[in-house]
Coordinates of C-alpha atoms and ligand atoms in Angstrom, one line a residue:
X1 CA 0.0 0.0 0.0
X2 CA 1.0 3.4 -0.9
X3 CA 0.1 6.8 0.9
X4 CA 1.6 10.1 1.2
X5 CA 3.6 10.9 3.8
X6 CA 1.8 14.0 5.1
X7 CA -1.2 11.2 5.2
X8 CA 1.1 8.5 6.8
X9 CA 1.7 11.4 9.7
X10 CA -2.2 12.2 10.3
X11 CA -2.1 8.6 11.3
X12 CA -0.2 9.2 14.5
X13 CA -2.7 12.6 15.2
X14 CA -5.7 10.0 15.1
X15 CA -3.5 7.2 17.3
X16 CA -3.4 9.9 19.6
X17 CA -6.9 10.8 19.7
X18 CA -8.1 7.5 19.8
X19 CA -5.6 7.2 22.9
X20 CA -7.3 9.7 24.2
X21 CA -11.1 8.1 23.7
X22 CA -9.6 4.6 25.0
X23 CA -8.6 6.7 28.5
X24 CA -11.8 9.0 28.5
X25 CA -13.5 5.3 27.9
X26 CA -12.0 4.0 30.4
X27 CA -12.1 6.5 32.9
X28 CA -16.2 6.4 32.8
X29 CA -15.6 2.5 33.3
X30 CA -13.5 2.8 36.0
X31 CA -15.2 5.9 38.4
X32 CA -14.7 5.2 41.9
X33 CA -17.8 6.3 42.4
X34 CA -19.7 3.4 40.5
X35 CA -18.0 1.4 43.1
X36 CA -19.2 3.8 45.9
X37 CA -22.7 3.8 44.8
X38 CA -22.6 -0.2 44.0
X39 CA -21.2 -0.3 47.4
X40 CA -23.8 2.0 49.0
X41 CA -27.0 0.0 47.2
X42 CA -26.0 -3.3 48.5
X43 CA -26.0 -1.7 52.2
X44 CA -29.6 0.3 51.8
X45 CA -30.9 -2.8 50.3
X46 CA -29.2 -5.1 53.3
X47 CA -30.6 -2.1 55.9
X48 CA -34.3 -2.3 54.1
X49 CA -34.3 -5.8 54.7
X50 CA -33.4 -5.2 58.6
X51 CA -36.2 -2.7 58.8
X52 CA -39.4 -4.8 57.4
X53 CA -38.4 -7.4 59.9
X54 CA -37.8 -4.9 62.8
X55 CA -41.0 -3.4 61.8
X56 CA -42.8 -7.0 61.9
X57 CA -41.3 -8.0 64.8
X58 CA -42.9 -4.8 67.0
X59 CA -46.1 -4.9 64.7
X60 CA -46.3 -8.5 66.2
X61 CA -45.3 -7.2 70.0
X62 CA -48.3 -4.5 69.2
X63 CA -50.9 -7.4 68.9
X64 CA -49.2 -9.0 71.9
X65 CA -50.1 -6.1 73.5
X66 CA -53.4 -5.8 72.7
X67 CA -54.3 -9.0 73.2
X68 CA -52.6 -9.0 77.1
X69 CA -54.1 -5.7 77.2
X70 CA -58.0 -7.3 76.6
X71 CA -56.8 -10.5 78.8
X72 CA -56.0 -8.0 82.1
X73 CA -59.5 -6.1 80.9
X74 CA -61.8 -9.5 81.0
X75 CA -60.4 -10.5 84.2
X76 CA -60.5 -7.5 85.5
X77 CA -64.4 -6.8 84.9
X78 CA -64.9 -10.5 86.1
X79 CA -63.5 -9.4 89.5
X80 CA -65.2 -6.1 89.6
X81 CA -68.4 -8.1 88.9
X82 CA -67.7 -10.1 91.8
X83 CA -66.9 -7.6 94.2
X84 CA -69.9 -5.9 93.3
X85 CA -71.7 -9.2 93.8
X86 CA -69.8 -9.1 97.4
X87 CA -70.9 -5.9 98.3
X88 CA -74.4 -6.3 97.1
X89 CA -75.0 -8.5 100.2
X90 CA -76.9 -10.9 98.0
X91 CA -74.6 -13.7 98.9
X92 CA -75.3 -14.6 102.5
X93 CA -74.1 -18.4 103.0
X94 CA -70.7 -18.4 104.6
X95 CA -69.8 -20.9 102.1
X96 CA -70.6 -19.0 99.3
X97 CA -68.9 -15.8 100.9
X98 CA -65.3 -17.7 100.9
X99 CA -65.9 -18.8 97.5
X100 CA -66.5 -15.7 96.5
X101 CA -63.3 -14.0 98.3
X102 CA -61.1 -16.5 96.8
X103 CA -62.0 -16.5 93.4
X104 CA -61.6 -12.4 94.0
X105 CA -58.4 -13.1 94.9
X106 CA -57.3 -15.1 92.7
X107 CA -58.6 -12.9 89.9
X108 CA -56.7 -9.9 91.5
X109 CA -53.2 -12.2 91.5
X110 CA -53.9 -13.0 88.1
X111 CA -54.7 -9.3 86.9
X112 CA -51.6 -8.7 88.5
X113 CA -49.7 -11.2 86.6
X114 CA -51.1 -9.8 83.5
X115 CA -50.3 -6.6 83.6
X116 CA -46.9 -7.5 84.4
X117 CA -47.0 -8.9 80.8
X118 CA -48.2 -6.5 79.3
X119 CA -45.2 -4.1 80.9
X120 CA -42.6 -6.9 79.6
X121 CA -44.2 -6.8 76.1
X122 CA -44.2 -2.8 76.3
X123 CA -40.5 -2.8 76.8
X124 CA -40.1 -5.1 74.2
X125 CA -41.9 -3.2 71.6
X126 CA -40.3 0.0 73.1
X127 CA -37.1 -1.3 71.9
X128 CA -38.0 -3.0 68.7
X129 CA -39.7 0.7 67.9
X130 CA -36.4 1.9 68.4
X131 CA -34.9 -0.4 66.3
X132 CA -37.0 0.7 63.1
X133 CA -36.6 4.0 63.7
X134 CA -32.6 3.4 64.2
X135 CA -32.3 1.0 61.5
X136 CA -34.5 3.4 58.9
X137 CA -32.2 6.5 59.9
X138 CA -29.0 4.8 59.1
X139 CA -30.9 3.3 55.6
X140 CA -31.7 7.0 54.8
X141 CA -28.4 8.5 55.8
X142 CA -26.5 5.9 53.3
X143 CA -29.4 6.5 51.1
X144 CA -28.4 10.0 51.2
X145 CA -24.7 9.3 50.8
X146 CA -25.6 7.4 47.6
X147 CA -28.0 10.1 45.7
X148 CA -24.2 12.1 46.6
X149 CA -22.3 9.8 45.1
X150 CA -24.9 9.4 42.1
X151 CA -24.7 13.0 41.6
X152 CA -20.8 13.2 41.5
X153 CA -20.8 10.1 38.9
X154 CA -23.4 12.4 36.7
X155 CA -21.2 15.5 36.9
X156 CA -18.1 13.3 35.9
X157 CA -20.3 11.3 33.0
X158 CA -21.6 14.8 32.1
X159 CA -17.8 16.2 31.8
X160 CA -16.4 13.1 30.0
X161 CA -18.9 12.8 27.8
X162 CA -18.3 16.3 26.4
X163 CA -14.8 15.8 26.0
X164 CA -15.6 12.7 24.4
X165 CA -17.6 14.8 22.0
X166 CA -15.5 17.5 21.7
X167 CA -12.4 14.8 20.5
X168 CA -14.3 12.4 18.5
X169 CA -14.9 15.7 16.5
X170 CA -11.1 16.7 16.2
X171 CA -11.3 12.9 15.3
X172 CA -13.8 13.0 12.1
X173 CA -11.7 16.2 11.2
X174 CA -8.2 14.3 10.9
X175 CA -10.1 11.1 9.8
X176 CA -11.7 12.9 6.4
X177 CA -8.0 13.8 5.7
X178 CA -6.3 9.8 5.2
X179 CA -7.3 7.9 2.5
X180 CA -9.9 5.5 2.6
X181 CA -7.7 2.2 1.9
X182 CA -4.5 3.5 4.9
X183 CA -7.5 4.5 7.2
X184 CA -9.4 1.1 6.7
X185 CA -6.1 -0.5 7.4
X186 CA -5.9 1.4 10.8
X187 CA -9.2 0.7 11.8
X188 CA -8.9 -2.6 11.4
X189 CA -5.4 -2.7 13.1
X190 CA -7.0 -0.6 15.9
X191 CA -9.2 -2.8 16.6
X192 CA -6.9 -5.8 16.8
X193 CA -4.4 -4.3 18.4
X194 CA -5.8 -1.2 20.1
X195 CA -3.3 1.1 18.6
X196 CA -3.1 1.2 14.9
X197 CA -0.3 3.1 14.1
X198 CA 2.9 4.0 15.5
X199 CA 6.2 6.2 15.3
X200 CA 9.3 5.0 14.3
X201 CA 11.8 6.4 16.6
X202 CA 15.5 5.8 15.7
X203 CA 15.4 2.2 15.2
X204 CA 12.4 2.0 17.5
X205 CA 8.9 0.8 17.0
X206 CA 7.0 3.2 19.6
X207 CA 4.1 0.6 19.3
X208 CA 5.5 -2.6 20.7
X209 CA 8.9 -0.8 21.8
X210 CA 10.8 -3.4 19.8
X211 CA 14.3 -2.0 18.0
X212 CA 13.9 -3.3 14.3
X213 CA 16.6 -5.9 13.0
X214 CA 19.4 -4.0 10.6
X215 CA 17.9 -6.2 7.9
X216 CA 14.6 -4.4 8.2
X217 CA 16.6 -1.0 8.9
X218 CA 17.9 -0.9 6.1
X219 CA 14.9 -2.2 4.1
X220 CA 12.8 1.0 5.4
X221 CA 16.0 3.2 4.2
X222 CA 15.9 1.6 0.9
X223 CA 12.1 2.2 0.9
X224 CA 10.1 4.9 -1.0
X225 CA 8.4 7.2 1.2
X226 CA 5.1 6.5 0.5
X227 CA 5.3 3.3 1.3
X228 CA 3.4 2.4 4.1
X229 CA 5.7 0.2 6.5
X230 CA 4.2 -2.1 9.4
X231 CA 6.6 -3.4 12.0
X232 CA 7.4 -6.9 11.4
X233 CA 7.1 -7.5 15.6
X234 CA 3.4 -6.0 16.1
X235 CA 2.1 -5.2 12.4
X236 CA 1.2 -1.6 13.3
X237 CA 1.6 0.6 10.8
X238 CA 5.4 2.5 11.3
X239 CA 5.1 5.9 10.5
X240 CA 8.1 7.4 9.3
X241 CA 9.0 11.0 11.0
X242 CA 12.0 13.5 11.0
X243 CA 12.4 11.8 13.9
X244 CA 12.7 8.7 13.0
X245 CA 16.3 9.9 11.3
X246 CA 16.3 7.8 8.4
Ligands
ZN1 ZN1 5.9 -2.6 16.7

């Protein structure tokens, strides 16, 4: 293949652009906040998990509650029915009397024992309340730190993005200036290699940093300079500069 070496040169403008995409490419790839925010989800999603269970755990305590609640009630109208049955002085056998004293007291130990659950199971939900309301503060406050760290990734995806644009222009610009057949042959090297052309630098090939034989030396001196060389070690093209000093 033949091309002219003003062409040959633009070659290593668009290497250098493309260099420039592959980092900008990268870059967006790489953001350490994609990690942060992957990070952060996993966390708020782990944390909402905890806080429908601590939030079914003191719904549950909260029908405990009520149902101790109604227990301590039932009992307790039972023994104000029979006290009032007591006081009515209806209930004259002596008998009678005792049976109805004890079954008084025994209603008032039990009402007693009830409301003592019904304190246990307040403290219980008192502290499975404040274990939503902990666990749904810290899932907000990461929650929070992620809508950060998603606004930091859009500012940097907004700025990449418009230096992408702004090179991928310069790009088309240098790109309308090779010949069809050189810049087909880059493209396709490009994309095998990831660089497409290189420079040759003294005896250098600046793609694969190899130092060409003598043979092949002295081949490119002998060669016309529209020529288009590849380097026998990676099969980029080798652009020939001033540089290169041959
Ligand atoms: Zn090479």
């Amino acid at each position: 293949m033949k091309a002219a070496p003003a062409a040959q040169k633009r070659l290593l403008d668009l290497a250098e652009l493309d260099s420039v995409i592959d980092r900008l490419a990268h870059r967006r790839r790489t953001l350490p906040e994609l990690a942060e925010i992957d990070d952060l989800s996993a966390r708020v999603a782990r944390l909402a998990t905890q806080v429908i269970a601590a939030e079914t755990e003191a719904g549950d305590l909260a029908r405990e509650q009520a149902k101790a609640e109604s227990d301590v009630d039932s009992v307790r109208v039972r023994a104000e029915r029979d006290q009032k049955r007591l006081d009515s002085g209806q209930v004259t056998s002596p008998k009678d009397l005792a049976s109805l004293q004890s079954e008084i007291t025994s209603l008032n130990r039990r009402q007693s024992d009830l409301e003592e659950v019904v304190l246990e199971i307040m403290e219980r939900r008192e502290a499975a309340d404040e274990q939503v309301t902990k666990l749904a503060a810290e899932r907000d406050r990461l929650a929070g730190l992620r809508a950060d760290a998603e606004d930091r990734r859009d500012a940097a995806f907004a700025e990449i993005d418009k230096e992408n644009t702004e090179v991928k222009g310069k790009r088309g610009t240098v790109a309308a200036e090779i010949p069809a057949d050189l810049l087909s042959l880059y493209e396709k090297l490009r994309e095998q290699f990831g660089v497409g052309a290189a420079m040759l630098q003294g005896t250098r090939c600046l793609g694969c940093r190899t130092s060409l034989s003598i043979a092949e030396i002295n081949r490119i001196k002998a060669a016309s300079h529209d020529e288009v060389l590849r380097c026998e070690e990676c099969r980029r093209i080798l652009v020939r500069t001033p540089e290169s000093g041959l």
